[in-house]
Coordinates of N, CA, C and O and ligand atoms in Angstrom, one line a residue:
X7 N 231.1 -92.9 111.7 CA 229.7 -92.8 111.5 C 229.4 -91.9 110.2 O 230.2 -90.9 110.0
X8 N 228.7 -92.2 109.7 CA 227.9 -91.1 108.5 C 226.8 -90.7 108.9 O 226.1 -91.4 109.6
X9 N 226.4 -89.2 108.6 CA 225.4 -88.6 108.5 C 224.5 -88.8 107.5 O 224.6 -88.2 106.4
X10 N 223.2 -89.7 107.8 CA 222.0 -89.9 106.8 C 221.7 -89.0 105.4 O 221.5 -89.4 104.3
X11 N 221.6 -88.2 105.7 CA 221.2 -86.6 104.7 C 221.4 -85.1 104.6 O 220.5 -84.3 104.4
X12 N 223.1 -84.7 105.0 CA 223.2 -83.6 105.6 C 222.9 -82.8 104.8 O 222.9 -81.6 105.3
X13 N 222.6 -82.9 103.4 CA 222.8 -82.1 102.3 C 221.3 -80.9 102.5 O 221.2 -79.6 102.4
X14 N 220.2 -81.9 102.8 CA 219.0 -80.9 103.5 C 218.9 -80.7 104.8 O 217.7 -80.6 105.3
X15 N 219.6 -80.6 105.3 CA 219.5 -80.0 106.2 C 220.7 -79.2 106.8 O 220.7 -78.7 107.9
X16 N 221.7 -79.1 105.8 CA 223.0 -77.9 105.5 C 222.0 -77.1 104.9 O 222.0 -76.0 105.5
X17 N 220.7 -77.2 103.6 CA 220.2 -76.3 103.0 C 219.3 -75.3 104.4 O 219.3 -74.0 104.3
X18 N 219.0 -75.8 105.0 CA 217.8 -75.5 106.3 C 218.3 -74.5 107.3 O 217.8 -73.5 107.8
X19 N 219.6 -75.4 107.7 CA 220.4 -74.5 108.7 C 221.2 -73.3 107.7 O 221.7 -72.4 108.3
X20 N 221.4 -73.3 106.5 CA 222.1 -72.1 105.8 C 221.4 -71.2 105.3 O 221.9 -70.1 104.9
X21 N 220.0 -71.6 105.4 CA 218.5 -70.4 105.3 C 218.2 -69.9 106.7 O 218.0 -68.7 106.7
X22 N 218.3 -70.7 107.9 CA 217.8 -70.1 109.2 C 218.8 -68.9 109.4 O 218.6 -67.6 109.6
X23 N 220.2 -70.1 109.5 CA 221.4 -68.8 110.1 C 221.2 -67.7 109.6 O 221.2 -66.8 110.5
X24 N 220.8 -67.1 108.0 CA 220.7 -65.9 108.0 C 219.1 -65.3 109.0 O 218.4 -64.3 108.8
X25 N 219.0 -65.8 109.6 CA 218.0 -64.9 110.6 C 217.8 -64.6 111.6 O 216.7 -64.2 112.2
X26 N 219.5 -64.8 112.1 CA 219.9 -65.4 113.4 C 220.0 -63.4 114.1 O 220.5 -62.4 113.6
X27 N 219.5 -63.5 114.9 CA 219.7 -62.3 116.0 C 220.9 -61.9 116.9 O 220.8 -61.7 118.1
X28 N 222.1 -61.9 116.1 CA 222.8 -62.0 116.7 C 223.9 -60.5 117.2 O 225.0 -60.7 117.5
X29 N 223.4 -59.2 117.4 CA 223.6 -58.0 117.3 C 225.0 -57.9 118.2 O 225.9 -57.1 117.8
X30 N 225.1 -58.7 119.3 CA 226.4 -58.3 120.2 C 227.8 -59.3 119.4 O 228.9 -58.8 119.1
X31 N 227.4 -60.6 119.3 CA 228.4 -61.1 118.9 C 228.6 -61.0 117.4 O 229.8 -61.0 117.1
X32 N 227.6 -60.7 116.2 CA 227.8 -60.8 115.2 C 228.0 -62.3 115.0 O 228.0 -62.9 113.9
X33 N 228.1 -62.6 115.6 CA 228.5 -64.5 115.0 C 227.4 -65.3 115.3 O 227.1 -65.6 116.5
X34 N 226.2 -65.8 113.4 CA 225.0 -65.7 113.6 C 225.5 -68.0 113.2 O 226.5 -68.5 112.7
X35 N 224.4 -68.3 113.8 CA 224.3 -69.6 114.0 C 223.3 -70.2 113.4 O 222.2 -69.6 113.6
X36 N 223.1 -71.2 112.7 CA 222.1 -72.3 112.4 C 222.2 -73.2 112.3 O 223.0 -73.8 111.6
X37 N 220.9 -74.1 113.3 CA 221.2 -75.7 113.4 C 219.9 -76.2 113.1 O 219.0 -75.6 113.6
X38 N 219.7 -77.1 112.4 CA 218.8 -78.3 111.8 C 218.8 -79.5 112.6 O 219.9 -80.0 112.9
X39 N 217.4 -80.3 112.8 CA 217.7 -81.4 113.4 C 216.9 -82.1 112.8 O 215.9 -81.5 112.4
X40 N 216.9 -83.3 112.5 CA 215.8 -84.7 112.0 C 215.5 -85.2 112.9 O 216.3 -85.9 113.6
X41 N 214.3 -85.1 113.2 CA 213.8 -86.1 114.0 C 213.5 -86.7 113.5 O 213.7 -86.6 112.2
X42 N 212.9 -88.0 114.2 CA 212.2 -89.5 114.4 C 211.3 -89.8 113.1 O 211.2 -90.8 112.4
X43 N 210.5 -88.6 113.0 CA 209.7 -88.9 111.7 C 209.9 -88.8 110.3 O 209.1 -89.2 109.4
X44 N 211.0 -88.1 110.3 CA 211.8 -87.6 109.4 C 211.8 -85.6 109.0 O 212.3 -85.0 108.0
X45 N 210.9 -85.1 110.2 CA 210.8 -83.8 109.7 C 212.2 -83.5 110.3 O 212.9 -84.2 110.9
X46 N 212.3 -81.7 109.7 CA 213.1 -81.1 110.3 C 212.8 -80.2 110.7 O 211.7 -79.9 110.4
X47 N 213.6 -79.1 111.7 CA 213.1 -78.5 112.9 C 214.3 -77.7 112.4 O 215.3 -78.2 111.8
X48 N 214.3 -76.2 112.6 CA 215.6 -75.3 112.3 C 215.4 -74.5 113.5 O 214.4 -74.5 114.2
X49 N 216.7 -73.8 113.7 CA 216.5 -72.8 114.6 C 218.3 -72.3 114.6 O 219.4 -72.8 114.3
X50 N 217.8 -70.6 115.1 CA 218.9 -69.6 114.8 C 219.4 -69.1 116.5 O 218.9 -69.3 117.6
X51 N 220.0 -68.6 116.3 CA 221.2 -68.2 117.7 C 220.0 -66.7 117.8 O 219.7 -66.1 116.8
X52 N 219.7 -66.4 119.0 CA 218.6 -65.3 119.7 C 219.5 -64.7 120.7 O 219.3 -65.3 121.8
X53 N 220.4 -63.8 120.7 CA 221.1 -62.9 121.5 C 219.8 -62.0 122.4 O 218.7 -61.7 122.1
X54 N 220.6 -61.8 123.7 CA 219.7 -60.6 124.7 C 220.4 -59.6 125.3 O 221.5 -60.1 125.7
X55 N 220.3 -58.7 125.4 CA 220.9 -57.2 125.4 C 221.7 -58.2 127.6 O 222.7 -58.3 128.3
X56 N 221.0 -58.3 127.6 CA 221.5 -59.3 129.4 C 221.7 -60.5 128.6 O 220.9 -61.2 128.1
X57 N 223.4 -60.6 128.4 CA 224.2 -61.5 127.8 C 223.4 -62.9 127.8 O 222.7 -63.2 126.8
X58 N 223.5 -63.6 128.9 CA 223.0 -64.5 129.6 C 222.3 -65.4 129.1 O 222.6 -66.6 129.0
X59 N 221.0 -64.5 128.8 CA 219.6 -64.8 128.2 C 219.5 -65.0 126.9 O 218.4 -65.1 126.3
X60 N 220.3 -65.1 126.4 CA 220.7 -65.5 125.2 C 220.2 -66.9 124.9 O 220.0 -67.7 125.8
X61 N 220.0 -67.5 123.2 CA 219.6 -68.9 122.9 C 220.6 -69.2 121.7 O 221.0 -68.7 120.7
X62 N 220.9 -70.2 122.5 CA 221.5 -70.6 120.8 C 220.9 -71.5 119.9 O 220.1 -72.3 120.0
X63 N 221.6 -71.1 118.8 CA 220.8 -72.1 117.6 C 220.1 -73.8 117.6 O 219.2 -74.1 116.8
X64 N 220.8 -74.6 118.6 CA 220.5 -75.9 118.7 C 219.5 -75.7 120.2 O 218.9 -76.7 120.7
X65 N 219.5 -74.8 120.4 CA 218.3 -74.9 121.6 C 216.5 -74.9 121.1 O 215.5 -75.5 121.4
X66 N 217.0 -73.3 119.9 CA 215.8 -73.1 119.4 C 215.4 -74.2 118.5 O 214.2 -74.2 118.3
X67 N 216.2 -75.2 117.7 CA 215.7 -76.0 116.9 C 215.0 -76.8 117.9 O 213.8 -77.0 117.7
X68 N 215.6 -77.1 118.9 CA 215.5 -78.5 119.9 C 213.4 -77.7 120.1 O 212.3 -78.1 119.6
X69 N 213.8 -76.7 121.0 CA 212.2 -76.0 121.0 C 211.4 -76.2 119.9 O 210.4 -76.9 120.2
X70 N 211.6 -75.8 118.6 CA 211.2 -76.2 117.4 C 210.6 -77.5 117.3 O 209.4 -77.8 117.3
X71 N 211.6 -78.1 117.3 CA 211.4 -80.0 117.5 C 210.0 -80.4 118.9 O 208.8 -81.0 118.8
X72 N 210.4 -80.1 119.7 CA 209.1 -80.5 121.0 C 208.1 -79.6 120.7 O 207.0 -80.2 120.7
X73 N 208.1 -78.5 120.4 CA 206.7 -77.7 119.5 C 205.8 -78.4 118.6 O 204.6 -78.2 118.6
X74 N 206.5 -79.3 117.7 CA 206.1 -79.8 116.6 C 205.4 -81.1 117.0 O 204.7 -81.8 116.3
X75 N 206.0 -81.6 118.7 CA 205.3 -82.6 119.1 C 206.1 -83.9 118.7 O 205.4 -84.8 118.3
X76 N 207.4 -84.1 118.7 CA 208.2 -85.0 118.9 C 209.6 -85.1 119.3 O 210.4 -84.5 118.6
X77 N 210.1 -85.6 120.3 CA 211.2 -85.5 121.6 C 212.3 -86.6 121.1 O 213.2 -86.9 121.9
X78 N 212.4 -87.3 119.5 CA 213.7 -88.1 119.5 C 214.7 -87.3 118.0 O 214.1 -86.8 116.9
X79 N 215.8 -87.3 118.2 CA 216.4 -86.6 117.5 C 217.4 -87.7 116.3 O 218.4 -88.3 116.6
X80 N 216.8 -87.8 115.0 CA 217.8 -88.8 114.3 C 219.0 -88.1 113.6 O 220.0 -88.7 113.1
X81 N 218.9 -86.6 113.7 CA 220.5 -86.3 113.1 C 220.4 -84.4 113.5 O 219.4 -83.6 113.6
X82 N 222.3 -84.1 113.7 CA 221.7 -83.0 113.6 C 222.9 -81.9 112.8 O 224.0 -82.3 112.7
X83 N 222.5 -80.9 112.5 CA 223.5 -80.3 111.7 C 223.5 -78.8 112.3 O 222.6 -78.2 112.9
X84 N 224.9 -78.5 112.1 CA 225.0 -76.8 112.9 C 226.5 -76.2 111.8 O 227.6 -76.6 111.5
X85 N 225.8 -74.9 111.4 CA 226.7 -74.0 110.8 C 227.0 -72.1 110.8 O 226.4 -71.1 110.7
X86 N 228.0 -72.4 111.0 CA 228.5 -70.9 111.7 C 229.7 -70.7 110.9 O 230.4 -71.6 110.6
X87 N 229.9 -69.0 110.2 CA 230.4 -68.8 109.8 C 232.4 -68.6 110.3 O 233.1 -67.6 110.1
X88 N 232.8 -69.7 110.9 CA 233.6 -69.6 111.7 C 235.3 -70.4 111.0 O 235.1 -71.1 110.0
X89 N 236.1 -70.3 111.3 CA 237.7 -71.0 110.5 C 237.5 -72.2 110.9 O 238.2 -73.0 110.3
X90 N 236.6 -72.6 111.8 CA 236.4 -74.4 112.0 C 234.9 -74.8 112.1 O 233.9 -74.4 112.7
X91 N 235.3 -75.6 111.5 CA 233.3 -76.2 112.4 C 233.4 -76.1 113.2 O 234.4 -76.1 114.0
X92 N 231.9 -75.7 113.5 CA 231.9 -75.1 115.1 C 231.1 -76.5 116.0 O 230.2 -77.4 115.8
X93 N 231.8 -76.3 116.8 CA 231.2 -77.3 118.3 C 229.7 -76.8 118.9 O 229.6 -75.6 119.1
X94 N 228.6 -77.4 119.1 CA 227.6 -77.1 119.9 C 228.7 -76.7 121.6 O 229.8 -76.9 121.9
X95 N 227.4 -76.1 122.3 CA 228.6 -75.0 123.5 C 228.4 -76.8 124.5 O 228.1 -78.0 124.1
X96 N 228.8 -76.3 125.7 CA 228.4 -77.6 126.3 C 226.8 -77.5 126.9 O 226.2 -78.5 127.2
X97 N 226.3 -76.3 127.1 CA 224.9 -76.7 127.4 C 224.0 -77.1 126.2 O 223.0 -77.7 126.5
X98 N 224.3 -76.8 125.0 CA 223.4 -77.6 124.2 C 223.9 -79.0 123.6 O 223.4 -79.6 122.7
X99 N 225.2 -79.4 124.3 CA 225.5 -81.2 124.2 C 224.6 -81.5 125.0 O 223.7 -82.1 124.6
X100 N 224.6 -81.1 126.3 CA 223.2 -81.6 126.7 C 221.9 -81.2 126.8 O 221.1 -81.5 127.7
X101 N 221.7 -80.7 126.0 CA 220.4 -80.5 125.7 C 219.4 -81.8 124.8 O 218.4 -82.4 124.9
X102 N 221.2 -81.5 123.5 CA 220.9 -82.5 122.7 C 221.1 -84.1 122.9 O 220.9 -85.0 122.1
X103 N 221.6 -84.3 124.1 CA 221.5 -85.5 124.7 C 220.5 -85.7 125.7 O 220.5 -86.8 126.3
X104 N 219.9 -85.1 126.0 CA 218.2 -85.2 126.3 C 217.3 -85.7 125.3 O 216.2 -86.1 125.7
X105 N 217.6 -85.9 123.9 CA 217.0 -86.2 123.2 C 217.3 -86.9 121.7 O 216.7 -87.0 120.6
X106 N 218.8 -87.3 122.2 CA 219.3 -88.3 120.8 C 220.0 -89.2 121.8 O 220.4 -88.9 122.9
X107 N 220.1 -90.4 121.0 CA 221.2 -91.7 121.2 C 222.6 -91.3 121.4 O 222.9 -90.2 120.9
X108 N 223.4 -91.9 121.8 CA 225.1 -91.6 121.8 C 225.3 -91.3 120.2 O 225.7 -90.2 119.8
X109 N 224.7 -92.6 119.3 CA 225.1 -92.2 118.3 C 224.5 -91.5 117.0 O 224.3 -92.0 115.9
X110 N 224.2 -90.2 117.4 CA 223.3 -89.8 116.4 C 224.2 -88.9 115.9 O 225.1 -88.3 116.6
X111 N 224.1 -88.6 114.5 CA 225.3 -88.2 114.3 C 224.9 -86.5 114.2 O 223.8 -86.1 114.0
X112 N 226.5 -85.4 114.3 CA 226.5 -84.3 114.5 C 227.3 -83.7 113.4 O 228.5 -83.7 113.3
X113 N 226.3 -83.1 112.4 CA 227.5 -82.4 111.3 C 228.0 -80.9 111.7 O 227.2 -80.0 112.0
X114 N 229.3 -80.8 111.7 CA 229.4 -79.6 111.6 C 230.0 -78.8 110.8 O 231.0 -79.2 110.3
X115 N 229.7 -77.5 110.4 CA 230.3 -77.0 109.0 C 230.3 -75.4 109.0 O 229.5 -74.6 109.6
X116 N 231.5 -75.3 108.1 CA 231.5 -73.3 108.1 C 231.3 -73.4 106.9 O 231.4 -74.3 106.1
X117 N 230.7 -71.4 106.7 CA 230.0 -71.5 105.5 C 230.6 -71.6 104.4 O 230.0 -71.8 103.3
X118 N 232.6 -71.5 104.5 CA 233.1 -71.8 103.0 C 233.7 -72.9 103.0 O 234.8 -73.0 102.6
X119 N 232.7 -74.2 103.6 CA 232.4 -75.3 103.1 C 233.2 -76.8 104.7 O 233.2 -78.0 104.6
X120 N 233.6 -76.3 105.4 CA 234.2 -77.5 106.2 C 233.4 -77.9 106.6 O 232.5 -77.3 107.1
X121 N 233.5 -79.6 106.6 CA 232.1 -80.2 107.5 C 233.1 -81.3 108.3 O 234.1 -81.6 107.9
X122 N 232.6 -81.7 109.5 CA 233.2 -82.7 110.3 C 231.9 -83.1 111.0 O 230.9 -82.5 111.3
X123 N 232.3 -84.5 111.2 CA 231.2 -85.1 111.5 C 231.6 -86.4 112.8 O 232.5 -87.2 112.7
X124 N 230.6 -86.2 114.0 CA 230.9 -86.1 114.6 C 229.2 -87.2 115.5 O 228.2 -87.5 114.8
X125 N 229.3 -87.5 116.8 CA 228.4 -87.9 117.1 C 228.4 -87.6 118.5 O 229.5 -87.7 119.1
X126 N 226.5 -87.1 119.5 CA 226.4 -86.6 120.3 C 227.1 -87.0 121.6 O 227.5 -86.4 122.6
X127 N 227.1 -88.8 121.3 CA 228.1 -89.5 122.6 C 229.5 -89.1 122.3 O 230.1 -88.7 123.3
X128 N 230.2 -89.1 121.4 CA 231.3 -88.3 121.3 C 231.8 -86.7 121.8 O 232.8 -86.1 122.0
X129 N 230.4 -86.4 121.7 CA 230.9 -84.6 122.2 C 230.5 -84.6 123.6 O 230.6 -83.5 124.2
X130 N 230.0 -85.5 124.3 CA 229.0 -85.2 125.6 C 229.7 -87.0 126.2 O 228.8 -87.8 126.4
X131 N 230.8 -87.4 126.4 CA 231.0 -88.5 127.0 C 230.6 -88.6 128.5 O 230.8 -87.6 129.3
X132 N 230.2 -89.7 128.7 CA 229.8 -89.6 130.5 C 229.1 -88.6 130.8 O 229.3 -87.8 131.7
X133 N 227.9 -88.5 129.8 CA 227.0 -87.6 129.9 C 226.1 -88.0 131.3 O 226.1 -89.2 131.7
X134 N 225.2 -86.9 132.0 CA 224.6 -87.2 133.1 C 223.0 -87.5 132.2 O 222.5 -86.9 131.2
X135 N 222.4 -88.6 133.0 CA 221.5 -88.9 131.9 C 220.1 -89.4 133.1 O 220.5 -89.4 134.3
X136 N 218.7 -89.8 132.7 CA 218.1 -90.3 133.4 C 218.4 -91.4 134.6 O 217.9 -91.4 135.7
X137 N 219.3 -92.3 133.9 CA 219.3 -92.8 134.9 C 219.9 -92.9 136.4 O 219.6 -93.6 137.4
X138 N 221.0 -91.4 136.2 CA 221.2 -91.0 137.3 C 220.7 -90.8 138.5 O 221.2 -90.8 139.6
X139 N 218.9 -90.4 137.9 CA 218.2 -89.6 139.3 C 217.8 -91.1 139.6 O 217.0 -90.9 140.6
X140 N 217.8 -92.3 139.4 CA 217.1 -93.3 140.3 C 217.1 -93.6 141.3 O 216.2 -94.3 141.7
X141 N 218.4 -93.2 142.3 CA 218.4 -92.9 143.7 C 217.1 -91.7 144.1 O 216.6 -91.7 145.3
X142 N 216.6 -90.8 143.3 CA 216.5 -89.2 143.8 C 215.3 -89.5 144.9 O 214.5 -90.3 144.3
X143 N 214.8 -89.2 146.1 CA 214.1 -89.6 146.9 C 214.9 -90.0 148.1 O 214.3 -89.9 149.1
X144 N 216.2 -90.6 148.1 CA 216.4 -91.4 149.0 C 216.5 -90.4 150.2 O 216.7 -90.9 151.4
Ligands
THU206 N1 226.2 -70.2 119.5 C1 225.3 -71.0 119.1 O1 224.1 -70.6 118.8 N2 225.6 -72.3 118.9 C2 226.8 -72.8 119.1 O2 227.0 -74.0 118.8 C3 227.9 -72.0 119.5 C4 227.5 -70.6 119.9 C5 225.9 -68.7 119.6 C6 225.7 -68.2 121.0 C7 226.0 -66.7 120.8 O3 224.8 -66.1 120.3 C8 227.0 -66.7 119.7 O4 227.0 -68.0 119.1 C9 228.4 -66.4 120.2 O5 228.8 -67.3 121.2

């Protein structure tokens, strides 16, 4: 798969991450997403003194994105200053598979330049999805 336009939205996620709150880990995060209309939505990793409560960067974009009033995701990009592209965790594979296709593609990249590219049904296989709850009632 190829990624449509990562080039703006590496620019997006490499402006957010610096404003990433990241005080306990030091390891600051930024992910960009394209939606459906073609905007982009950014968002940075939000650390809380109660580990836990913590956000990561593809959550707050995702918030970003439904704030702005649209729920389909056409691409998404994540960069951390890390020895490999970094993986979304597994709670925001599904987050982001609440709101992209299997194949929407996932760039990932560190800041002195690796990118791998990658797509959300590939990182989230046999994902649990809507149509699981159509029993729910019984
Ligand atoms: N983190 C993200 O924001 N996104 C990822 O894809 C991986 C991890 C954040 C969570 C935490 O603030 C820090 O990175 C260290 O785990």
């Amino acid at each position: 798969m190829t990624a449509q336009d990562p080039s703006s939205l590496l620019a997006i996620a490499t402006a957010v991450r610096t404003r990433a709150y990241a005080p306990y880990s030091r390891f600051r995060v930024g992910a960009a997403i394209r939606s459906a209309s073609g905007a982009v939505h950014a968002g940075c990793n939000v650390e809380n003194v109660a580990y836990p409560e913590g956000l990561c960067a593809e959550a707050g974009a995702i918030a970003a994105m439904v704030a702005a009033g649209e729920t389909a995701i056409a691409e998404v990009l994540v960069i951390a200053d890390s020895p490999e592209p970094v993986p979304p965790c597994g709670g925001c594979r599904q987050k982001l598979a609440e709101f992209a296709a299997p194949d929407v593609p996932v760039t990932l990249c560190t800041t002195s330049g690796a990118r791998q590219v990658t797509t959300v049904g590939a990182l989230l296989p046999g994902a649990f999805a809507a149509a699981h709850l159509a029993g729910a009632g019984a």
